[in-house]
Amino acid sequence: MKQKIATIFGASGFIGRHLLRSLAEKDFRIVVATRSPYLNGHLKPLGNPGQIDLEKVNIYDEDNLRNLIKNSNLVINLIGILNQNSKQKFTNIHEKFPSLLSKICNEFNVEKFLHISALGVSHKINSKYMKSKLKGEEKIFENFRNSIILRPSIVFGPEDKFFNQFAFLSQFLPFLPLFGGGETKFQPVYVGDVVKSINAILDKEEIKANIYEIVGPEVYSFRELLEILLKTINRKRFFINVPFSVAKLQAFFMQLLPNPLLTPDQVEILKYDNVATGANPTLFDLDISPLTIESVLPDYIYRFRKGGEFS
Ligand SMILES: NC(=O)c1ccc[n+]([C@@H]2O[C@H](COP(=O)([O-])OP(=O)(O)OC[C@H]3O[C@@H](n4cnc5c(N)ncnc54)[C@H](OP(=O)(O)O)[C@@H]3O)[C@@H](O)[C@H]2O)c1
């Protein structure tokens, strides 16, 4: 039987790298569509010899996308950005590209199209990130009716942005900031469980739902997340309450940095709880019991402990 082809966009990112390893076990031939094939050669050994190909992609070039998609059975889009700049705009990355990609998937009768969006997408939140993610979802459903969209909460695991960034800051700051008092609630999910959810969706012939909210088993406030982190790395730090108005002013200047801790757009997102709505199925509906932060975090955050892993 002919081997099925999976084309993955954004496979070189945090979630993508974890996904590649498990997709390779599924006996797909995998095409990784990346801007930098020569810088991502390290992805090839995640599969068997010859199983993973790296192809250069320009997400604005329709012909390039058609060539990549035309023989694909499965297409997964993990491309996303947290901050925009002069070259990378939310509308292009989260809206126009998914729209074009889903249109081309429909044209070539791709069997399954999976897209990673974000939990809490809404037009009500005054955030360009959230609005662009939601518009992208709407375009996808117009173009490819049976698309499956995953909306993850904060994703944690080795190389995550949330815990690693605050652990890094705690190495030299005597305090950590509690934006808006640290009361906003989150339901972080382990990257391995995000990967499991994608696998479960691929394994099921008939998927009834189109949108899944990918969340962990527990709800925590921002403050509680920082407390768990500090306990795990065995450090004591003061918390400083930073009201949203002050955070927004600080973020205005921070956004000029190459990898800002906070942008004004993220401050708007932080004003709203980011937890499952109850309106869409979750990991439990896919028979997955998600792992808690406490059971995974110590395994990868130990390098930030004072004195190292065995201190
Ligand atoms: N991580 C989280 O906590 C989280 C939470 C909710 C939702 N999500 C969503 O999940 C998806 C994956 O997240 P992640 O954390 O794995 O992201 P990531 O580590 O930042 O990776 C982003 C990927 O997007 C690709 N990319 C960015 N701009 C591109 C462009 N102009 N052309 C082609 N490729 C481009 C990058 O590929 P190259 O540089 O190799 O080309 C990279 O592989 C994103 O859509 C994100 O919004 C993530």
mmCIF file of C-alpha atoms and ligand atoms in Angstrom:
data_model
loop_
_atom_site.group_PDB
_atom_site.id
_atom_site.type_symbol
_atom_site.label_atom_id
_atom_site.label_comp_id
_atom_site.label_asym_id
_atom_site.label_seq_id
_atom_site.Cartn_x
_atom_site.Cartn_y
_atom_site.Cartn_z
ATOM 1 C CA MET A 1 0.000 0.000 0.000
ATOM 2 C CA LYS A 2 1.233 3.525 -0.840
ATOM 3 C CA GLN A 3 2.599 5.357 2.192
ATOM 4 C CA LYS A 4 0.442 8.340 3.210
ATOM 5 C CA ILE A 5 1.991 11.818 3.101
ATOM 6 C CA ALA A 6 1.666 14.284 5.975
ATOM 7 C CA THR A 7 2.722 17.877 5.304
ATOM 8 C CA ILE A 8 3.444 19.858 8.451
ATOM 9 C CA PHE A 9 3.763 23.652 8.619
ATOM 10 C CA GLY A 10 5.542 24.986 11.724
ATOM 11 C CA ALA A 11 7.112 21.604 12.579
ATOM 12 C CA SER A 12 10.354 23.262 13.659
ATOM 13 C CA GLY A 13 8.617 25.009 16.589
ATOM 14 C CA PHE A 14 8.071 23.877 20.175
ATOM 15 C CA ILE A 15 4.907 21.789 19.629
ATOM 16 C CA GLY A 16 5.939 20.759 16.113
ATOM 17 C CA ARG A 17 9.159 19.057 17.216
ATOM 18 C CA HIS A 18 7.280 16.944 19.776
ATOM 19 C CA LEU A 19 4.617 16.109 17.195
ATOM 20 C CA LEU A 20 7.128 15.043 14.524
ATOM 21 C CA ARG A 21 8.593 12.329 16.736
ATOM 22 C CA SER A 22 5.231 10.654 17.275
ATOM 23 C CA LEU A 23 3.947 11.153 13.712
ATOM 24 C CA ALA A 24 7.062 9.374 12.467
ATOM 25 C CA GLU A 25 5.937 6.303 14.438
ATOM 26 C CA LYS A 26 2.680 6.329 12.462
ATOM 27 C CA ASP A 27 4.374 5.365 9.213
ATOM 28 C CA PHE A 28 3.611 8.591 7.350
ATOM 29 C CA ARG A 29 6.046 10.062 4.869
ATOM 30 C CA ILE A 30 6.468 13.508 6.368
ATOM 31 C CA VAL A 31 7.112 16.760 4.538
ATOM 32 C CA VAL A 32 8.227 19.577 6.842
ATOM 33 C CA ALA A 33 7.440 22.919 5.213
ATOM 34 C CA THR A 34 9.912 25.411 6.684
ATOM 35 C CA ARG A 35 11.447 28.735 5.817
ATOM 36 C CA SER A 36 14.900 27.346 6.621
ATOM 37 C CA PRO A 37 15.467 23.715 5.499
ATOM 38 C CA TYR A 38 19.227 24.050 5.986
ATOM 39 C CA LEU A 39 18.886 25.216 9.593
ATOM 40 C CA ASN A 40 16.404 22.455 10.485
ATOM 41 C CA GLY A 41 18.360 19.365 9.451
ATOM 42 C CA HIS A 42 18.205 18.212 13.099
ATOM 43 C CA LEU A 43 14.524 17.342 12.530
ATOM 44 C CA LYS A 44 15.341 14.500 10.106
ATOM 45 C CA PRO A 45 16.627 12.023 12.724
ATOM 46 C CA LEU A 46 13.239 12.270 14.493
ATOM 47 C CA GLY A 47 12.018 9.819 11.829
ATOM 48 C CA ASN A 48 13.486 6.773 10.091
ATOM 49 C CA PRO A 49 16.144 7.400 7.419
ATOM 50 C CA GLY A 50 14.432 9.077 4.447
ATOM 51 C CA GLN A 51 11.068 9.403 6.218
ATOM 52 C CA ILE A 52 11.209 13.176 6.851
ATOM 53 C CA ASP A 53 11.849 15.636 4.006
ATOM 54 C CA LEU A 54 12.440 19.342 4.558
ATOM 55 C CA GLU A 55 10.989 21.649 1.913
ATOM 56 C CA LYS A 56 11.347 25.412 1.694
ATOM 57 C CA VAL A 57 8.083 27.314 2.072
ATOM 58 C CA ASN A 58 7.014 30.838 1.318
ATOM 59 C CA ILE A 59 3.585 31.049 2.930
ATOM 60 C CA TYR A 60 2.587 33.910 0.619
ATOM 61 C CA ASP A 61 3.374 31.995 -2.596
ATOM 62 C CA GLU A 62 0.324 30.055 -3.840
ATOM 63 C CA ASP A 63 2.283 27.985 -6.388
ATOM 64 C CA ASN A 64 4.797 26.959 -3.749
ATOM 65 C CA LEU A 65 1.950 25.916 -1.423
ATOM 66 C CA ARG A 66 0.138 24.011 -4.196
ATOM 67 C CA ASN A 67 3.306 22.028 -4.947
ATOM 68 C CA LEU A 68 3.674 21.139 -1.288
ATOM 69 C CA ILE A 69 0.037 20.125 -0.819
ATOM 70 C CA LYS A 70 -0.839 18.375 -4.074
ATOM 71 C CA ASN A 71 0.150 14.851 -2.957
ATOM 72 C CA SER A 72 -0.663 15.237 0.752
ATOM 73 C CA ASN A 73 -3.205 13.098 2.599
ATOM 74 C CA LEU A 74 -2.880 15.048 5.823
ATOM 75 C CA VAL A 75 -1.970 18.703 6.437
ATOM 76 C CA ILE A 76 -1.246 20.175 9.870
ATOM 77 C CA ASN A 77 -0.690 23.891 10.442
ATOM 78 C CA LEU A 78 1.272 24.893 13.544
ATOM 79 C CA ILE A 79 2.525 28.228 12.239
ATOM 80 C CA GLY A 80 1.877 31.031 14.693
ATOM 81 C CA ILE A 81 3.519 34.065 16.277
ATOM 82 C CA LEU A 82 3.128 35.581 19.738
ATOM 83 C CA ASN A 83 4.361 39.065 18.815
ATOM 84 C CA GLN A 84 4.130 40.887 15.546
ATOM 85 C CA ASN A 85 6.831 43.061 13.983
ATOM 86 C CA SER A 86 7.403 44.897 10.716
ATOM 87 C CA LYS A 87 7.862 41.603 8.806
ATOM 88 C CA GLN A 88 5.528 39.212 10.647
ATOM 89 C CA LYS A 89 1.947 40.478 11.000
ATOM 90 C CA PHE A 90 -0.846 38.649 12.869
ATOM 91 C CA THR A 91 -3.264 39.102 9.945
ATOM 92 C CA ASN A 92 -0.841 37.462 7.500
ATOM 93 C CA ILE A 93 0.235 34.587 9.730
ATOM 94 C CA HIS A 94 -3.015 33.751 11.589
ATOM 95 C CA GLU A 95 -5.611 34.779 9.032
ATOM 96 C CA LYS A 96 -4.457 35.069 5.413
ATOM 97 C CA PHE A 97 -2.146 32.033 5.429
ATOM 98 C CA PRO A 98 -4.620 29.594 7.082
ATOM 99 C CA SER A 99 -7.275 30.871 4.670
ATOM 100 C CA LEU A 100 -5.090 30.190 1.628
ATOM 101 C CA LEU A 101 -3.837 26.879 2.996
ATOM 102 C CA SER A 102 -7.343 25.549 3.714
ATOM 103 C CA LYS A 103 -8.500 26.661 0.243
ATOM 104 C CA ILE A 104 -5.659 24.718 -1.380
ATOM 105 C CA CYS A 105 -6.314 21.682 0.860
ATOM 106 C CA ASN A 106 -9.910 21.701 -0.346
ATOM 107 C CA GLU A 107 -8.785 22.033 -3.978
ATOM 108 C CA PHE A 108 -6.593 18.920 -3.698
ATOM 109 C CA ASN A 109 -9.114 16.899 -1.637
ATOM 110 C CA VAL A 110 -6.768 16.515 1.319
ATOM 111 C CA GLU A 111 -8.267 13.907 3.701
ATOM 112 C CA LYS A 112 -7.642 15.770 6.951
ATOM 113 C CA PHE A 113 -6.672 19.344 7.762
ATOM 114 C CA LEU A 114 -5.717 20.157 11.363
ATOM 115 C CA HIS A 115 -5.032 23.687 12.494
ATOM 116 C CA ILE A 116 -3.687 24.910 15.835
ATOM 117 C CA SER A 117 -5.439 28.034 17.058
ATOM 118 C CA ALA A 118 -5.555 29.286 20.678
ATOM 119 C CA LEU A 119 -7.852 28.941 23.673
ATOM 120 C CA GLY A 120 -10.042 31.968 24.319
ATOM 121 C CA VAL A 121 -10.153 33.278 20.748
ATOM 122 C CA SER A 122 -12.754 35.989 20.675
ATOM 123 C CA HIS A 123 -13.688 39.207 18.936
ATOM 124 C CA LYS A 124 -14.597 40.614 22.368
ATOM 125 C CA ILE A 125 -10.996 40.727 23.584
ATOM 126 C CA ASN A 126 -9.257 43.852 22.369
ATOM 127 C CA SER A 127 -6.267 41.823 21.161
ATOM 128 C CA LYS A 128 -5.010 41.651 17.578
ATOM 129 C CA TYR A 129 -3.604 38.157 18.320
ATOM 130 C CA MET A 130 -6.982 36.789 19.450
ATOM 131 C CA LYS A 131 -8.975 38.501 16.700
ATOM 132 C CA SER A 132 -6.599 37.266 13.983
ATOM 133 C CA LYS A 133 -6.705 33.691 15.339
ATOM 134 C CA LEU A 134 -10.516 33.740 15.348
ATOM 135 C CA LYS A 135 -10.748 35.214 11.837
ATOM 136 C CA GLY A 136 -8.329 32.493 10.678
ATOM 137 C CA GLU A 137 -10.650 29.814 12.131
ATOM 138 C CA GLU A 138 -13.676 31.371 10.399
ATOM 139 C CA LYS A 139 -11.904 31.423 7.022
ATOM 140 C CA ILE A 140 -10.786 27.825 7.474
ATOM 141 C CA PHE A 141 -14.341 26.597 8.077
ATOM 142 C CA GLU A 142 -15.548 28.528 5.005
ATOM 143 C CA ASN A 143 -12.883 26.881 2.832
ATOM 144 C CA PHE A 144 -12.613 23.357 4.279
ATOM 145 C CA ARG A 145 -15.731 22.404 6.157
ATOM 146 C CA ASN A 146 -14.365 19.313 7.910
ATOM 147 C CA SER A 147 -11.260 20.997 9.288
ATOM 148 C CA ILE A 148 -10.313 20.210 12.858
ATOM 149 C CA ILE A 149 -9.175 23.067 15.037
ATOM 150 C CA LEU A 150 -7.330 22.672 18.316
ATOM 151 C CA ARG A 151 -7.390 25.533 20.795
ATOM 152 C CA PRO A 152 -4.616 24.977 23.363
ATOM 153 C CA SER A 153 -4.207 26.911 26.585
ATOM 154 C CA ILE A 154 -0.620 27.768 27.645
ATOM 155 C CA VAL A 155 1.442 24.747 26.574
ATOM 156 C CA PHE A 156 4.174 23.625 28.999
ATOM 157 C CA GLY A 157 7.071 21.223 28.529
ATOM 158 C CA PRO A 158 10.804 21.398 27.761
ATOM 159 C CA GLU A 159 11.519 24.613 25.803
ATOM 160 C CA ASP A 160 8.129 26.155 26.713
ATOM 161 C CA LYS A 161 7.995 29.932 26.743
ATOM 162 C CA PHE A 162 6.053 30.485 29.966
ATOM 163 C CA PHE A 163 7.883 28.581 32.733
ATOM 164 C CA ASN A 164 11.331 28.820 31.139
ATOM 165 C CA GLN A 165 11.020 32.577 30.714
ATOM 166 C CA PHE A 166 9.929 33.255 34.310
ATOM 167 C CA ALA A 167 12.506 30.789 35.679
ATOM 168 C CA PHE A 168 15.156 32.645 33.696
ATOM 169 C CA LEU A 169 13.984 35.996 35.090
ATOM 170 C CA SER A 170 14.004 34.642 38.637
ATOM 171 C CA GLN A 171 17.729 33.960 38.301
ATOM 172 C CA PHE A 172 18.578 37.651 38.494
ATOM 173 C CA LEU A 173 15.408 39.554 39.524
ATOM 174 C CA PRO A 174 14.622 39.776 43.263
ATOM 175 C CA PHE A 175 10.889 39.928 42.402
ATOM 176 C CA LEU A 176 8.433 38.624 39.809
ATOM 177 C CA PRO A 177 5.590 40.713 38.357
ATOM 178 C CA LEU A 178 1.936 39.839 38.997
ATOM 179 C CA PHE A 179 0.178 41.486 36.073
ATOM 180 C CA GLY A 180 -3.265 42.721 37.098
ATOM 181 C CA GLY A 181 -2.681 41.267 40.581
ATOM 182 C CA GLY A 182 -2.050 37.772 39.179
ATOM 183 C CA GLU A 183 -5.699 36.747 39.440
ATOM 184 C CA THR A 184 -6.231 35.728 35.772
ATOM 185 C CA LYS A 185 -6.907 31.983 35.480
ATOM 186 C CA PHE A 186 -5.216 29.506 33.132
ATOM 187 C CA GLN A 187 -5.486 25.790 32.414
ATOM 188 C CA PRO A 188 -2.015 24.893 31.083
ATOM 189 C CA VAL A 189 -1.608 21.693 29.102
ATOM 190 C CA TYR A 190 1.452 19.446 28.710
ATOM 191 C CA VAL A 191 2.955 19.422 25.200
ATOM 192 C CA GLY A 192 2.890 15.602 25.234
ATOM 193 C CA ASP A 193 -0.882 15.749 25.760
ATOM 194 C CA VAL A 194 -1.280 18.187 22.841
ATOM 195 C CA VAL A 195 0.564 15.641 20.686
ATOM 196 C CA LYS A 196 -1.614 12.821 22.048
ATOM 197 C CA SER A 197 -4.733 14.787 21.100
ATOM 198 C CA ILE A 198 -3.518 15.196 17.509
ATOM 199 C CA ASN A 199 -2.754 11.470 17.328
ATOM 200 C CA ALA A 200 -6.170 10.572 18.762
ATOM 201 C CA ILE A 201 -7.886 12.768 16.171
ATOM 202 C CA LEU A 202 -5.851 11.176 13.366
ATOM 203 C CA ASP A 203 -6.674 7.674 14.613
ATOM 204 C CA LYS A 204 -10.423 8.262 14.671
ATOM 205 C CA GLU A 205 -12.041 7.717 11.273
ATOM 206 C CA GLU A 206 -15.118 9.753 12.089
ATOM 207 C CA ILE A 207 -14.525 12.848 14.169
ATOM 208 C CA LYS A 208 -17.762 14.529 15.151
ATOM 209 C CA ALA A 209 -16.439 17.785 16.590
ATOM 210 C CA ASN A 210 -14.535 20.420 14.653
ATOM 211 C CA ILE A 211 -13.172 22.374 17.606
ATOM 212 C CA TYR A 212 -11.321 20.944 20.609
ATOM 213 C CA GLU A 213 -10.242 22.930 23.638
ATOM 214 C CA ILE A 214 -6.889 21.484 24.646
ATOM 215 C CA VAL A 215 -6.480 22.157 28.359
ATOM 216 C CA GLY A 216 -4.833 20.546 31.350
ATOM 217 C CA PRO A 217 -6.627 18.949 34.313
ATOM 218 C CA GLU A 218 -6.374 21.943 36.704
ATOM 219 C CA VAL A 219 -7.167 25.659 36.697
ATOM 220 C CA TYR A 220 -4.542 27.971 38.279
ATOM 221 C CA SER A 221 -4.265 31.716 38.725
ATOM 222 C CA PHE A 222 -1.215 33.462 37.256
ATOM 223 C CA ARG A 223 0.029 33.910 40.825
ATOM 224 C CA GLU A 224 -0.359 30.170 41.576
ATOM 225 C CA LEU A 225 1.611 29.277 38.441
ATOM 226 C CA LEU A 226 4.530 31.446 39.584
ATOM 227 C CA GLU A 227 4.308 29.982 43.102
ATOM 228 C CA ILE A 228 4.516 26.412 41.715
ATOM 229 C CA LEU A 229 7.477 27.446 39.568
ATOM 230 C CA LEU A 230 9.377 29.066 42.461
ATOM 231 C CA LYS A 231 8.723 26.069 44.727
ATOM 232 C CA THR A 232 9.964 23.689 42.029
ATOM 233 C CA ILE A 233 13.201 25.597 41.447
ATOM 234 C CA ASN A 234 13.627 26.167 45.159
ATOM 235 C CA ARG A 235 13.815 29.964 44.988
ATOM 236 C CA LYS A 236 12.079 32.645 47.035
ATOM 237 C CA ARG A 237 11.092 35.839 45.227
ATOM 238 C CA PHE A 238 8.818 38.790 46.094
ATOM 239 C CA PHE A 239 5.751 39.349 44.006
ATOM 240 C CA ILE A 240 5.074 42.872 42.784
ATOM 241 C CA ASN A 241 1.530 43.760 41.775
ATOM 242 C CA VAL A 242 1.576 45.481 38.379
ATOM 243 C CA PRO A 243 -1.879 46.893 37.515
ATOM 244 C CA PHE A 244 -2.898 46.345 33.904
ATOM 245 C CA SER A 245 -2.655 50.097 33.145
ATOM 246 C CA VAL A 246 0.987 50.152 34.349
ATOM 247 C CA ALA A 247 1.747 46.828 32.595
ATOM 248 C CA LYS A 248 0.455 48.290 29.351
ATOM 249 C CA LEU A 249 2.731 51.307 29.633
ATOM 250 C CA GLN A 250 5.740 49.100 30.404
ATOM 251 C CA ALA A 251 4.788 46.729 27.567
ATOM 252 C CA PHE A 252 4.665 49.675 25.173
ATOM 253 C CA PHE A 253 8.429 50.101 25.637
ATOM 254 C CA MET A 254 9.210 46.385 26.055
ATOM 255 C CA GLN A 255 7.705 45.586 22.663
ATOM 256 C CA LEU A 256 10.649 47.397 21.053
ATOM 257 C CA LEU A 257 12.959 44.580 22.259
ATOM 258 C CA PRO A 258 13.615 41.557 19.970
ATOM 259 C CA ASN A 259 11.905 39.021 22.303
ATOM 260 C CA PRO A 260 9.705 41.104 24.597
ATOM 261 C CA LEU A 261 8.470 39.637 27.894
ATOM 262 C CA LEU A 262 5.185 41.453 27.372
ATOM 263 C CA THR A 263 3.453 43.445 24.631
ATOM 264 C CA PRO A 264 0.417 45.757 24.941
ATOM 265 C CA ASP A 265 -1.568 43.139 22.986
ATOM 266 C CA GLN A 266 -0.697 40.448 25.559
ATOM 267 C CA VAL A 267 -1.786 42.741 28.402
ATOM 268 C CA GLU A 268 -5.257 42.799 26.813
ATOM 269 C CA ILE A 269 -5.244 38.966 26.685
ATOM 270 C CA LEU A 270 -4.142 38.757 30.335
ATOM 271 C CA LYS A 271 -7.297 40.591 31.414
ATOM 272 C CA TYR A 272 -9.438 37.524 30.609
ATOM 273 C CA ASP A 273 -9.435 34.038 32.140
ATOM 274 C CA ASN A 274 -8.056 31.455 29.714
ATOM 275 C CA VAL A 275 -9.885 28.258 30.668
ATOM 276 C CA ALA A 276 -12.131 25.704 28.950
ATOM 277 C CA THR A 277 -15.525 27.170 28.071
ATOM 278 C CA GLY A 278 -17.496 23.925 28.341
ATOM 279 C CA ALA A 279 -18.879 24.606 24.850
ATOM 280 C CA ASN A 280 -16.385 22.335 23.062
ATOM 281 C CA PRO A 281 -14.919 18.875 23.722
ATOM 282 C CA THR A 282 -11.589 18.559 25.518
ATOM 283 C CA LEU A 283 -8.902 15.898 25.990
ATOM 284 C CA PHE A 284 -11.266 13.856 28.156
ATOM 285 C CA ASP A 285 -13.556 13.428 25.117
ATOM 286 C CA LEU A 286 -10.557 11.926 23.313
ATOM 287 C CA ASP A 287 -9.961 9.500 26.230
ATOM 288 C CA ILE A 288 -6.774 11.309 27.267
ATOM 289 C CA SER A 289 -6.067 11.998 30.954
ATOM 290 C CA PRO A 290 -3.861 15.096 30.843
ATOM 291 C CA LEU A 291 -0.836 15.397 33.137
ATOM 292 C CA THR A 292 -0.588 18.020 35.873
ATOM 293 C CA ILE A 293 2.075 20.726 35.938
ATOM 294 C CA GLU A 294 3.434 19.364 39.216
ATOM 295 C CA SER A 295 4.094 15.938 37.673
ATOM 296 C CA VAL A 296 6.053 17.270 34.667
ATOM 297 C CA LEU A 297 7.638 20.623 35.550
ATOM 298 C CA PRO A 298 10.425 19.252 37.836
ATOM 299 C CA ASP A 299 11.666 17.038 34.974
ATOM 300 C CA TYR A 300 12.758 19.941 32.801
ATOM 301 C CA ILE A 301 12.975 23.063 34.954
ATOM 302 C CA TYR A 302 15.597 21.677 37.351
ATOM 303 C CA ARG A 303 18.398 23.522 35.554
ATOM 304 C CA PHE A 304 17.090 26.746 37.153
ATOM 305 C CA ARG A 305 17.396 25.372 40.699
ATOM 306 C CA LYS A 306 19.970 27.154 42.787
ATOM 307 C CA GLY A 307 22.927 24.766 42.764
ATOM 308 C CA GLY A 308 21.502 22.587 39.965
ATOM 309 C CA GLU A 309 19.458 19.390 39.694
ATOM 310 C CA PHE A 310 20.600 17.619 42.868
ATOM 311 C CA SER A 311 20.601 20.618 45.221
HETATM 312 N N1 LIG B 1 3.108 27.268 22.844
HETATM 313 C C1 LIG B 1 1.972 27.666 23.413
HETATM 314 O O1 LIG B 1 1.875 27.864 24.635
HETATM 315 C C2 LIG B 1 0.729 27.860 22.544
HETATM 316 C C3 LIG B 1 -0.496 28.142 23.178
HETATM 317 C C4 LIG B 1 -1.631 28.326 22.391
HETATM 318 C C5 LIG B 1 -1.537 28.232 21.014
HETATM 319 N N2 LIG B 1 -0.331 27.963 20.421
HETATM 320 C C6 LIG B 1 -0.273 27.880 18.951
HETATM 321 O O2 LIG B 1 0.282 26.640 18.559
HETATM 322 C C7 LIG B 1 1.039 26.798 17.366
HETATM 323 C C8 LIG B 1 2.458 26.254 17.585
HETATM 324 O O3 LIG B 1 3.020 26.952 18.696
HETATM 325 P P1 LIG B 1 4.560 26.789 19.104
HETATM 326 O O4 LIG B 1 4.672 27.179 20.517
HETATM 327 O O5 LIG B 1 5.082 25.462 18.653
HETATM 328 O O6 LIG B 1 5.204 27.947 18.200
HETATM 329 P P2 LIG B 1 6.759 28.254 17.919
HETATM 330 O O7 LIG B 1 7.659 27.399 18.727
HETATM 331 O O8 LIG B 1 6.930 29.722 18.007
HETATM 332 O O9 LIG B 1 6.915 27.812 16.388
HETATM 333 C C9 LIG B 1 6.307 28.564 15.387
HETATM 334 C C10 LIG B 1 6.548 27.911 14.034
HETATM 335 O O10 LIG B 1 5.975 28.816 13.072
HETATM 336 C C11 LIG B 1 6.866 28.888 11.961
HETATM 337 N N3 LIG B 1 6.738 30.196 11.331
HETATM 338 C C12 LIG B 1 6.605 31.419 11.933
HETATM 339 N N4 LIG B 1 6.508 32.373 11.007
HETATM 340 C C13 LIG B 1 6.561 31.757 9.791
HETATM 341 C C14 LIG B 1 6.513 32.211 8.445
HETATM 342 N N5 LIG B 1 6.407 33.502 8.137
HETATM 343 N N6 LIG B 1 6.608 31.289 7.459
HETATM 344 C C15 LIG B 1 6.740 29.984 7.750
HETATM 345 N N7 LIG B 1 6.788 29.481 8.991
HETATM 346 C C16 LIG B 1 6.700 30.373 10.002
HETATM 347 C C17 LIG B 1 8.263 28.657 12.488
HETATM 348 O O11 LIG B 1 8.930 27.937 11.452
HETATM 349 P P3 LIG B 1 10.359 28.231 10.773
HETATM 350 O O12 LIG B 1 10.975 29.370 11.548
HETATM 351 O O13 LIG B 1 11.123 26.955 10.870
HETATM 352 O O14 LIG B 1 10.101 28.519 9.360
HETATM 353 C C18 LIG B 1 8.007 27.711 13.699
HETATM 354 O O15 LIG B 1 8.156 26.385 13.286
HETATM 355 C C19 LIG B 1 0.990 28.294 17.016
HETATM 356 O O16 LIG B 1 -0.029 28.542 16.092
HETATM 357 C C20 LIG B 1 0.635 28.940 18.347
HETATM 358 O O17 LIG B 1 -0.073 30.170 18.172
HETATM 359 C C21 LIG B 1 0.799 27.773 21.162
#
